[in-house]
């Protein structure tokens, strides 16, 4: 059996790194000890593998073909650049205080998520109509995806309370 000693702090006083020799002897003599250790290690390995696969899974399209249907040869637009363009256009709409856009989904089936913060005087229906007829129509036409699903979340900006005098 290999003994791991802590020479760094000197506080272990000859004990093992995780368990002292008396504790190791006591626990390894139990019938449930080794199956429990193996199960715990297997669980850690499975969680690490699950995490790694989640990191490798692509949650955004990366690049989208541009130029209509069929797409032009080699013409691609990065999803981040497209998001930034939509954000700039949507942020410039009347009644919009702040805009945030993300392109998600697979490259073959991209989705658009738009978050708009409206001014307190803005009419949500009007802003939504202008958004659909302006920036979103341009994106659908540019990418050649007329059925690109879009989720829009609207919220109204809070305003400072007025002091009564």
Backbone as a printed PyTorch tensor [residue, N CA C, xyz], in Angstrom:
tensor([[[  0.8420,  -1.1790,   0.0000],
         [  0.0000,   0.0000,   0.0000],
         [  0.8890,   1.2450,   0.0000]],

        [[  0.4920,   2.2450,  -0.7460],
         [  1.2830,   3.4660,  -0.8680],
         [  0.8220,   4.4580,   0.1880]],

        [[  1.7640,   5.0150,   0.8920],
         [  1.4750,   6.0020,   1.9240],
         [  1.8010,   7.3760,   1.3590]],

        [[  0.8450,   8.2730,   1.3780],
         [  1.0750,   9.6340,   0.9280],
         [  1.2240,  10.4970,   2.1680]],

        [[  2.3420,  11.1820,   2.2490],
         [  2.6120,  12.0020,   3.4310],
         [  2.6240,  13.4760,   3.0520]],

        [[  2.2180,  14.2780,   3.9870],
         [  2.1900,  15.7260,   3.7890],
         [  3.4610,  16.3040,   4.3870]],

        [[  4.4260,  16.6310,   3.5390],
         [  5.6660,  17.2300,   4.0230],
         [  5.5920,  18.7450,   4.0070]],

        [[  4.5440,  19.2800,   3.4380],
         [  4.4270,  20.7310,   3.2810],
         [  4.1980,  21.4450,   4.6010]],

        [[  3.1950,  21.0230,   5.3410],
         [  2.8320,  21.7560,   6.5430],
         [  3.3980,  21.1300,   7.8140]],

        [[  3.7600,  19.8730,   7.7860],
         [  4.2950,  19.2230,   8.9680],
         [  3.2390,  18.9130,  10.0050]],

        [[  2.0010,  19.2460,   9.7280],
         [  0.9360,  19.0500,  10.6970],
         [  0.3660,  17.6510,  10.6970]],

        [[  0.6930,  16.8490,   9.6940],
         [  0.1040,  15.5160,   9.5930],
         [  0.7430,  14.5370,  10.5690]],

        [[  1.9990,  14.7710,  10.9470],
         [  2.6930,  13.9590,  11.9540],
         [  2.6500,  12.4760,  11.6220]],

        [[  3.0220,  12.1290,  10.3770],
         [  3.1020,  10.7250,  10.0110],
         [  1.7780,  10.1220,   9.5650]],

        [[  0.7120,  10.8710,   9.5420],
         [ -0.5840,  10.3560,   9.1010],
         [ -0.6480,  10.4130,   7.5780]],

        [[ -1.5850,   9.6680,   7.0060],
         [ -1.7870,   9.7050,   5.5630],
         [ -2.3790,  11.0440,   5.1510]],

        [[ -2.3810,  11.2980,   3.8760],
         [ -2.8490,  12.5840,   3.3730],
         [ -4.3390,  12.7930,   3.6380]],

        [[ -5.1710,  11.8240,   3.2600],
         [ -6.6040,  11.9570,   3.4740],
         [ -7.0710,  11.2120,   4.7160]],

        [[ -6.5580,  10.0250,   4.9270],
         [ -6.9520,   9.2090,   6.0730],
         [ -5.6980,   8.7090,   6.7790]],

        [[ -5.7380,   8.7130,   8.0870],
         [ -4.6430,   8.1310,   8.8360],
         [ -4.6580,   6.6200,   8.6660]],

        [[ -3.5590,   5.9580,   9.0480],
         [ -3.4890,   4.5090,   8.8550],
         [ -4.5370,   3.7720,   9.6730]],

        [[ -4.8870,   4.2570,  10.8650],
         [ -5.9230,   3.6000,  11.6740],
         [ -7.2900,   3.7400,  11.0020]],

        [[ -7.5820,   4.9380,  10.4940],
         [ -8.8580,   5.1540,   9.7980],
         [ -8.9400,   4.3320,   8.5230]],

        [[ -7.8270,   4.2750,   7.7670],
         [ -7.8190,   3.4780,   6.5410],
         [ -8.0890,   2.0150,   6.8380]],

        [[ -7.4740,   1.4920,   7.8870],
         [ -7.6690,   0.0920,   8.2440],
         [ -9.1110,  -0.1560,   8.6840]],

        [[ -9.6600,   0.7870,   9.4580],
         [-11.0270,   0.6210,   9.9320],
         [-12.0280,   0.6490,   8.7820]],

        [[-11.9050,   1.6460,   7.8660],
         [-12.8810,   1.7850,   6.7860],
         [-12.7200,   0.7170,   5.7220]],

        [[-11.4830,   0.3500,   5.3790],
         [-11.3120,  -0.6520,   4.3240],
         [-11.7540,  -2.0330,   4.7810]],

        [[-11.8810,  -2.2460,   6.0770],
         [-12.3860,  -3.5090,   6.5900],
         [-13.8940,  -3.6380,   6.4750]],

        [[-14.5780,  -2.5450,   6.2660],
         [-16.0330,  -2.5750,   6.1160],
         [-16.3900,  -3.0970,   4.7210]],

        [[-17.4650,  -3.8550,   4.6240],
         [-17.8590,  -4.4460,   3.3460],
         [-18.3830,  -3.4250,   2.3470]],

        [[-18.8990,  -2.3140,   2.7910],
         [-19.4890,  -1.3250,   1.8990],
         [-18.4720,  -0.2890,   1.4300]],

        [[-17.2760,  -0.2620,   2.0280],
         [-16.3050,   0.8030,   1.7780],
         [-15.8720,   0.8570,   0.3180]],

        [[-15.3450,  -0.2340,  -0.2380],
         [-14.8220,  -0.1890,  -1.6030],
         [-15.9230,   0.0170,  -2.6360]],

        [[-17.0970,  -0.6190,  -2.5280],
         [-18.1560,  -0.2810,  -3.4950],
         [-18.5600,   1.1980,  -3.4310]],

        [[-18.5590,   1.7720,  -2.2280],
         [-18.9100,   3.1940,  -2.0940],
         [-17.8530,   4.0770,  -2.7560]],

        [[-16.5760,   3.7500,  -2.5760],
         [-15.5000,   4.5390,  -3.1850],
         [-15.5720,   4.4290,  -4.7050]],

        [[-15.7770,   3.2130,  -5.2030],
         [-15.8600,   3.0170,  -6.6610],
         [-17.0790,   3.7400,  -7.2310]],

        [[-18.2090,   3.6810,  -6.5570],
         [-19.4150,   4.3790,  -7.0270],
         [-19.1990,   5.8920,  -7.0470]],

        [[-18.5330,   6.4090,  -6.0310],
         [-18.2770,   7.8440,  -5.9850],
         [-17.3470,   8.2650,  -7.1180]],

        [[-16.3030,   7.4970,  -7.3520],
         [-15.3870,   7.8130,  -8.4460],
         [-16.0860,   7.7080,  -9.7970]],

        [[-16.9460,   6.7130,  -9.9650],
         [-17.6970,   6.5790, -11.2130],
         [-18.6290,   7.7770, -11.4130]],

        [[-19.2570,   8.2380, -10.3380],
         [-20.1310,   9.4020, -10.4180],
         [-19.3490,  10.6450, -10.8160]],

        [[-18.1670,  10.8260, -10.2520],
         [-17.3280,  11.9730, -10.6000],
         [-16.9280,  11.9070, -12.0710]],

        [[-16.5650,  10.7270, -12.5530],
         [-16.1930,  10.5750, -13.9590],
         [-17.3900,  10.8670, -14.8710]],

        [[-18.5710,  10.3630, -14.5200],
         [-19.7610,  10.6310, -15.3320],
         [-20.1210,  12.1070, -15.3570]],

        [[-20.0210,  12.7710, -14.2230],
         [-20.3100,  14.2160, -14.1860],
         [-19.2920,  14.9960, -15.0060]],

        [[-18.0290,  14.6070, -14.9500],
         [-17.0040,  15.2860, -15.7470],
         [-17.2490,  15.0700, -17.2350]],

        [[-17.6460,  13.8760, -17.6170],
         [-17.9520,  13.5860, -19.0140],
         [-19.1790,  14.3560, -19.4840]],

        [[-20.1950,  14.4160, -18.6420],
         [-21.4020,  15.1890, -18.9770],
         [-21.0530,  16.6630, -19.1740]],

        [[-20.2110,  17.2130, -18.2940],
         [-19.8050,  18.6120, -18.3940],
         [-19.0320,  18.8450, -19.6970]],

        [[-18.1160,  17.9260, -20.0200],
         [-17.3240,  18.0690, -21.2350],
         [-18.2120,  18.0430, -22.4730]],

        [[-19.1600,  17.1230, -22.5210],
         [-20.0730,  17.0730, -23.6640],
         [-20.9300,  18.3270, -23.7600]],

        [[-21.3450,  18.8620, -22.6290],
         [-22.1270,  20.1010, -22.6380],
         [-21.2980,  21.2640, -23.1730]],

        [[-20.0000,  21.2730, -22.8890],
         [-19.1400,  22.3380, -23.3900],
         [-18.9270,  22.2160, -24.8980]],

        [[-18.8640,  20.9960, -25.3840],
         [-18.6020,  20.7810, -26.8050],
         [-19.8390,  20.9570, -27.6780]],

        [[-21.0110,  20.8460, -27.0550],
         [-22.2380,  20.9910, -27.8330],
         [-22.3840,  22.4290, -28.3150]],

        [[-22.6390,  22.5870, -29.5820],
         [-22.7270,  23.9270, -30.1550],
         [-24.1200,  24.4980, -29.9130]],

        [[-24.1730,  25.6330, -29.2290],
         [-25.4600,  26.2420, -28.9000],
         [-25.7710,  27.4560, -29.7590]],

        [[-24.8930,  27.7780, -30.6620],
         [-25.1640,  28.8680, -31.5900],
         [-24.6510,  28.4560, -32.9620]],

        [[-25.2250,  29.0170, -34.0050],
         [-24.8970,  28.5250, -35.3380],
         [-23.4690,  28.7990, -35.7990]],

        [[-22.7710,  29.7690, -35.2340],
         [-21.4130,  30.0640, -35.6830],
         [-21.4210,  30.9850, -36.8840]],

        [[-21.7740,  30.4580, -38.0370],
         [-21.8200,  31.2590, -39.2580],
         [-23.0840,  30.9050, -40.0290]],

        [[-23.6820,  31.9300, -40.6130],
         [-24.8970,  31.7430, -41.4080],
         [-24.6180,  32.1270, -42.8500]],

        [[-25.1310,  31.3630, -43.8100],
         [-24.9420,  31.7400, -45.2180],
         [-25.7580,  32.9950, -45.5320]],

        [[-25.1970,  33.8540, -46.3620],
         [-25.9150,  35.0720, -46.7630],
         [-26.0790,  35.0830, -48.2750]],

        [[-26.9740,  35.9100, -48.7170],
         [-27.1560,  36.0830, -50.1480],
         [-28.4590,  35.5360, -50.6650]],

        [[-29.3840,  35.2010, -49.7780],
         [-30.6880,  34.7240, -50.2340],
         [-30.6790,  33.2390, -50.5060]],

        [[-31.6870,  32.7930, -51.2780],
         [-31.8440,  31.3780, -51.5750],
         [-31.5960,  31.1620, -53.0550]],

        [[-30.7030,  30.3130, -53.5010],
         [-29.7080,  29.5950, -52.7050],
         [-28.6120,  30.5540, -52.2610]],

        [[-27.8990,  30.2160, -51.1740],
         [-26.8570,  31.1170, -50.6770],
         [-25.6990,  31.2410, -51.6620]],

        [[-25.0710,  32.3890, -51.6420],
         [-23.9190,  32.6220, -52.5090],
         [-22.7720,  31.7140, -52.0700]],

        [[-21.9610,  31.3230, -53.0290],
         [-20.8400,  30.4340, -52.7420],
         [-19.8590,  31.1210, -51.7920]],

        [[-19.6670,  30.5280, -50.6160],
         [-18.6740,  31.0250, -49.6670],
         [-19.0930,  32.2520, -48.8800]],

        [[-20.2820,  32.7780, -49.0970],
         [-20.7110,  33.9610, -48.3660],
         [-21.3150,  33.5820, -47.0180]],

        [[-20.6200,  33.9170, -45.9410],
         [-21.1010,  33.5970, -44.5960],
         [-20.9930,  34.8240, -43.7050]],

        [[-21.8510,  34.8490, -42.7200],
         [-21.8590,  35.9250, -41.7410],
         [-21.8340,  35.3110, -40.3550]],

        [[-20.9070,  35.7260, -39.5330],
         [-20.8080,  35.2040, -38.1730],
         [-22.0550,  35.5870, -37.3880]],

        [[-22.5240,  34.6840, -36.5340],
         [-23.7430,  34.9420, -35.7740],
         [-23.5820,  36.1490, -34.8510]],

        [[-22.3990,  36.3580, -34.3270],
         [-22.1650,  37.5020, -33.4450],
         [-22.2780,  38.8270, -34.2120]],

        [[-21.7570,  38.8560, -35.4360],
         [-21.8620,  40.0670, -36.2550],
         [-23.3190,  40.3570, -36.6060]],

        [[-24.0640,  39.3060, -36.9130],
         [-25.4840,  39.4810, -37.2190],
         [-26.2350,  39.9680, -35.9770]],

        [[-25.9250,  39.4050, -34.8240],
         [-26.5590,  39.8510, -33.5760],
         [-26.2590,  41.3140, -33.3000]],

        [[-25.0120,  41.7060, -33.5190],
         [-24.6350,  43.1050, -33.2900],
         [-25.3750,  44.0440, -34.2450]],

        [[-25.5460,  43.6260, -35.5010],
         [-26.2580,  44.4630, -36.4700],
         [-27.7300,  44.6060, -36.0860]],

        [[-28.3600,  43.4990, -35.6900],
         [-29.7670,  43.5750, -35.2730],
         [-29.9020,  44.4300, -34.0210]],

        [[-28.9640,  44.2750, -33.0880],
         [-28.9990,  45.0700, -31.8540],
         [-28.9070,  46.5540, -32.1620]],

        [[-28.0120,  46.9220, -33.0680],
         [-27.8680,  48.3360, -33.4210],
         [-29.1390,  48.8770, -34.0660]],

        [[-29.7120,  48.1110, -34.9920],
         [-30.9370,  48.5640, -35.6550],
         [-32.1110,  48.6220, -34.6870]],

        [[-32.2600,  47.6010, -33.8490],
         [-33.3810,  47.5750, -32.9080],
         [-33.2230,  48.6530, -31.8380]],

        [[-31.9980,  48.9130, -31.4090],
         [-31.7630,  49.9580, -30.4070],
         [-32.0620,  51.3520, -30.9250]],

        [[-32.0240,  51.5240, -32.2500],
         [-32.3020,  52.8330, -32.8500],
         [-33.7820,  53.0460, -33.1270]],

        [[-34.6100,  52.0370, -32.9070],
         [-36.0450,  52.1910, -33.1490],
         [-36.6500,  53.1730, -32.1450]],

        [[-37.6850,  53.9260, -32.5700],
         [-38.3240,  54.8520, -31.6350],
         [-39.0180,  54.0920, -30.5020]],

        [[-38.7980,  54.5440, -29.2840],
         [-39.4220,  53.9330, -28.1220],
         [-38.5870,  52.8340, -27.4810]],

        [[-37.4180,  52.5300, -28.0530],
         [-36.5550,  51.4890, -27.5050],
         [-35.4010,  52.1450, -26.7560]],

        [[-35.2750,  51.7830, -25.4950],
         [-34.1850,  52.3190, -24.6770],
         [-32.9460,  51.4370, -24.7640]],

        [[-33.1430,  50.1150, -24.8030],
         [-32.0190,  49.1720, -24.8530],
         [-32.4550,  47.9300, -25.6230]],

        [[-31.5210,  47.3590, -26.3840],
         [-31.8100,  46.1370, -27.1450],
         [-30.6830,  45.1350, -26.9500]],

        [[-31.0360,  43.8520, -26.8980],
         [-30.0630,  42.7660, -26.8200],
         [-30.5680,  41.6320, -27.7060]],

        [[-29.6890,  41.0900, -28.5490],
         [-30.0740,  40.0590, -29.5100],
         [-29.0710,  38.9160, -29.4500]],

        [[-29.5820,  37.6910, -29.4930],
         [-28.7470,  36.4880, -29.5870],
         [-29.2850,  35.6060, -30.6970]],

        [[-28.3660,  35.0200, -31.4510],
         [-28.7160,  34.0330, -32.4630],
         [-28.3730,  32.6740, -31.8570]],

        [[-29.3580,  31.7870, -31.7730],
         [-29.1460,  30.4740, -31.1800],
         [-29.5770,  29.4030, -32.1730]],

        [[-29.5110,  28.1610, -31.7680],
         [-29.9410,  27.0620, -32.6160],
         [-28.8050,  26.4770, -33.4260]],

        [[-29.1520,  25.6040, -34.3450],
         [-28.1740,  24.9600, -35.2220],
         [-28.0060,  25.7930, -36.4880]],

        [[-26.9060,  25.5910, -37.1950],
         [-26.7100,  26.3800, -38.4250],
         [-27.8420,  26.2050, -39.4410]],

        [[-28.4210,  25.0170, -39.5210],
         [-29.5160,  24.7950, -40.4770],
         [-30.8250,  25.4100, -40.0060]],

        [[-30.9810,  25.5830, -38.6920],
         [-32.2220,  26.1110, -38.1200],
         [-31.9200,  27.1570, -37.0560]],

        [[-31.4560,  28.3520, -37.4810],
         [-31.1500,  29.3800, -36.4730],
         [-32.4210,  29.9790, -35.8780]],

        [[-32.2920,  30.4840, -34.6780],
         [-33.3840,  31.1580, -33.9730],
         [-32.8550,  32.5070, -33.4950]],

        [[-33.7430,  33.4700, -33.4210],
         [-33.3690,  34.7980, -32.9580],
         [-34.0830,  35.0840, -31.6420]],

        [[-33.3300,  35.5490, -30.6650],
         [-33.9130,  35.9750, -29.3860],
         [-33.6170,  37.4600, -29.2080]],

        [[-34.6800,  38.2300, -29.0810],
         [-34.5520,  39.6780, -28.9730],
         [-35.1250,  40.1140, -27.6330]],

        [[-34.3660,  40.9030, -26.9170],
         [-34.8420,  41.5030, -25.6740],
         [-34.8370,  43.0120, -25.8190]],

        [[-35.9830,  43.6340, -25.6430],
         [-36.0940,  45.0870, -25.7850],
         [-36.5630,  45.7090, -24.4770]],

        [[-35.9180,  46.7840, -24.0960],
         [-36.3870,  47.5870, -22.9750],
         [-36.9820,  48.8560, -23.5690]],

        [[-38.2660,  49.0380, -23.3420],
         [-38.9900,  50.1680, -23.9330],
         [-39.0160,  51.3530, -22.9830]],

        [[-39.1220,  52.5220, -23.5650],
         [-39.3130,  53.7100, -22.7330],
         [-40.7380,  53.6670, -22.1760]],

        [[-40.9980,  54.4420, -21.1560],
         [-42.3210,  54.3930, -20.5240],
         [-43.4150,  54.9420, -21.4410]],

        [[-43.0570,  55.7190, -22.4550],
         [-44.0570,  56.2860, -23.3660],
         [-44.2810,  55.4190, -24.6050]],

        [[-43.5030,  54.3790, -24.8090],
         [-43.5870,  53.5780, -26.0350],
         [-44.8050,  52.6650, -26.0170]],

        [[-45.3830,  52.4530, -27.1990],
         [-46.4950,  51.5160, -27.3640],
         [-45.8980,  50.1780, -27.8100]],

        [[-46.0440,  49.1220, -27.0080],
         [-45.4140,  47.8390, -27.3370],
         [-45.8260,  47.2840, -28.7030]],

        [[-47.0890,  47.3930, -29.0640],
         [-47.5480,  46.8800, -30.3540],
         [-46.8640,  47.5760, -31.5220]],

        [[-46.7280,  48.8760, -31.4200],
         [-46.0870,  49.6500, -32.4820],
         [-44.6170,  49.2830, -32.6070]],

        [[-43.9390,  49.1890, -31.4600],
         [-42.5120,  48.8340, -31.4790],
         [-42.3280,  47.4410, -32.0730]],

        [[-43.1840,  46.5000, -31.7130],
         [-43.0900,  45.1460, -32.2350],
         [-43.3200,  45.1170, -33.7480]],

        [[-44.2960,  45.8940, -34.2340],
         [-44.5480,  45.9670, -35.6790],
         [-43.3430,  46.5360, -36.4200]],

        [[-42.7740,  47.6100, -35.8860],
         [-41.6200,  48.2380, -36.5300],
         [-40.4110,  47.2920, -36.5000]],

        [[-40.2450,  46.5530, -35.4180],
         [-39.1470,  45.5790, -35.3220],
         [-39.3030,  44.4850, -36.3740]],

        [[-40.5110,  43.9620, -36.5270],
         [-40.7500,  42.8940, -37.4990],
         [-40.5850,  43.3780, -38.9370]],

        [[-41.0210,  44.5980, -39.2190],
         [-40.9350,  45.1310, -40.5750],
         [-39.5600,  45.6940, -40.8980]],

        [[-38.7630,  45.9930, -39.9010],
         [-37.4340,  46.5750, -40.1310],
         [-36.3210,  45.5550, -40.0010]],

        [[-35.6760,  45.5100, -38.8450],
         [-34.4860,  44.6640, -38.6720],
         [-34.7330,  43.1750, -38.9100]],

        [[-35.8370,  42.6350, -38.4300],
         [-36.0640,  41.1940, -38.5790],
         [-36.3550,  40.8000, -40.0200]],

        [[-37.0520,  41.6400, -40.7500],
         [-37.2980,  41.3570, -42.1710],
         [-35.9810,  41.3880, -42.9460]],

        [[-35.1160,  42.3270, -42.6270],
         [-33.8090,  42.4170, -43.2860],
         [-32.9760,  41.1700, -43.0260]],

        [[-32.9980,  40.6830, -41.7920],
         [-32.2460,  39.4840, -41.4410],
         [-32.7790,  38.2810, -42.1990]],

        [[-34.0670,  38.1170, -42.2360],
         [-34.6610,  36.9650, -42.9270],
         [-34.3550,  36.9980, -44.4210]],

        [[-34.3910,  38.1760, -44.9890],
         [-34.0990,  38.3120, -46.4140],
         [-32.6110,  38.0700, -46.6850]],

        [[-31.7390,  38.5760, -45.8130],
         [-30.2980,  38.4320, -46.0120],
         [-29.8230,  36.9990, -45.8530]],

        [[-30.3880,  36.2970, -44.8960],
         [-29.9510,  34.9190, -44.6420],
         [-30.7200,  33.9070, -45.4720]],

        [[-31.7660,  34.3300, -46.1310],
         [-32.5560,  33.3980, -46.9230],
         [-33.3800,  32.4650, -46.0630]],

        [[-33.7070,  32.8840, -44.8550],
         [-34.5110,  32.0760, -43.9280],
         [-35.8170,  32.7980, -43.6370]],

        [[-36.8110,  32.6830, -44.5100],
         [-38.0490,  33.4080, -44.2770],
         [-38.8110,  32.9230, -43.0540]],

        [[-38.5660,  31.6990, -42.6270],
         [-39.2830,  31.1670, -41.4740],
         [-38.4320,  31.1360, -40.2130]],

        [[-37.4160,  32.0000, -40.1170],
         [-36.5550,  31.9970, -38.9370],
         [-37.3800,  32.3740, -37.7050]],

        [[-37.5100,  31.4440, -36.7500],
         [-38.3000,  31.7600, -35.5570],
         [-37.6260,  32.8450, -34.7190]],

        [[-38.4440,  33.7040, -34.1710],
         [-37.9420,  34.8070, -33.3600],
         [-38.7450,  34.9020, -32.0830]],

        [[-38.0380,  35.0480, -30.9800],
         [-38.6720,  35.2490, -29.6770],
         [-38.3170,  36.6700, -29.2290]],

        [[-39.3370,  37.4670, -28.9620],
         [-39.1270,  38.8560, -28.5370],
         [-39.6570,  39.0080, -27.1180]],

        [[-38.8160,  39.5520, -26.2570],
         [-39.2360,  39.8300, -24.8760],
         [-39.1860,  41.3370, -24.6640]],

        [[-40.3210,  41.8710, -24.2660],
         [-40.4270,  43.3110, -24.0450],
         [-40.5320,  43.5970, -22.5560]],

        [[-39.8610,  44.6370, -22.1460],
         [-40.0310,  45.1220, -20.7790],
         [-39.9610,  46.6430, -20.8180]],

        [[-40.5960,  47.2470, -19.8510],
         [-40.6410,  48.7040, -19.7890],
         [-39.6010,  49.1760, -18.7850]],

        [[-38.8410,  50.1800, -19.1900],
         [-37.8110,  50.7290, -18.3120],
         [-38.4690,  51.3980, -17.1170]],

        [[-37.8780,  51.1730, -15.9790],
         [-38.3900,  51.8430, -14.7860],
         [-38.0350,  53.3270, -14.8220]],

        [[-38.8400,  54.1140, -14.2040],
         [-38.5620,  55.5460, -14.1560],
         [-38.4510,  55.9670, -12.7040]],

        [[-37.7700,  57.0770, -12.5060],
         [-37.6080,  57.5690, -11.1430],
         [-38.9240,  58.1230, -10.6420]],

        [[-39.2270,  57.9040,  -9.3870],
         [-40.4810,  58.4470,  -8.8560],
         [-40.4300,  59.9670,  -8.8300]],

        [[-41.5920,  60.5520,  -9.0750],
         [-41.7060,  62.0120,  -9.0380],
         [-41.9860,  62.4480,  -7.6200]],

        [[-41.2930,  63.4630,  -7.2020],
         [-41.4650,  63.9740,  -5.8460],
         [-42.6450,  64.9540,  -5.8130]],

        [[-43.5430,  64.7020,  -4.8860],
         [-44.6750,  65.6020,  -4.7390],
         [-44.2370,  66.8330,  -3.9510]],

        [[-44.6860,  67.9830,  -4.4070],
         [-44.3280,  69.2100,  -3.7040],
         [-45.5420,  69.9380,  -3.2170]]])
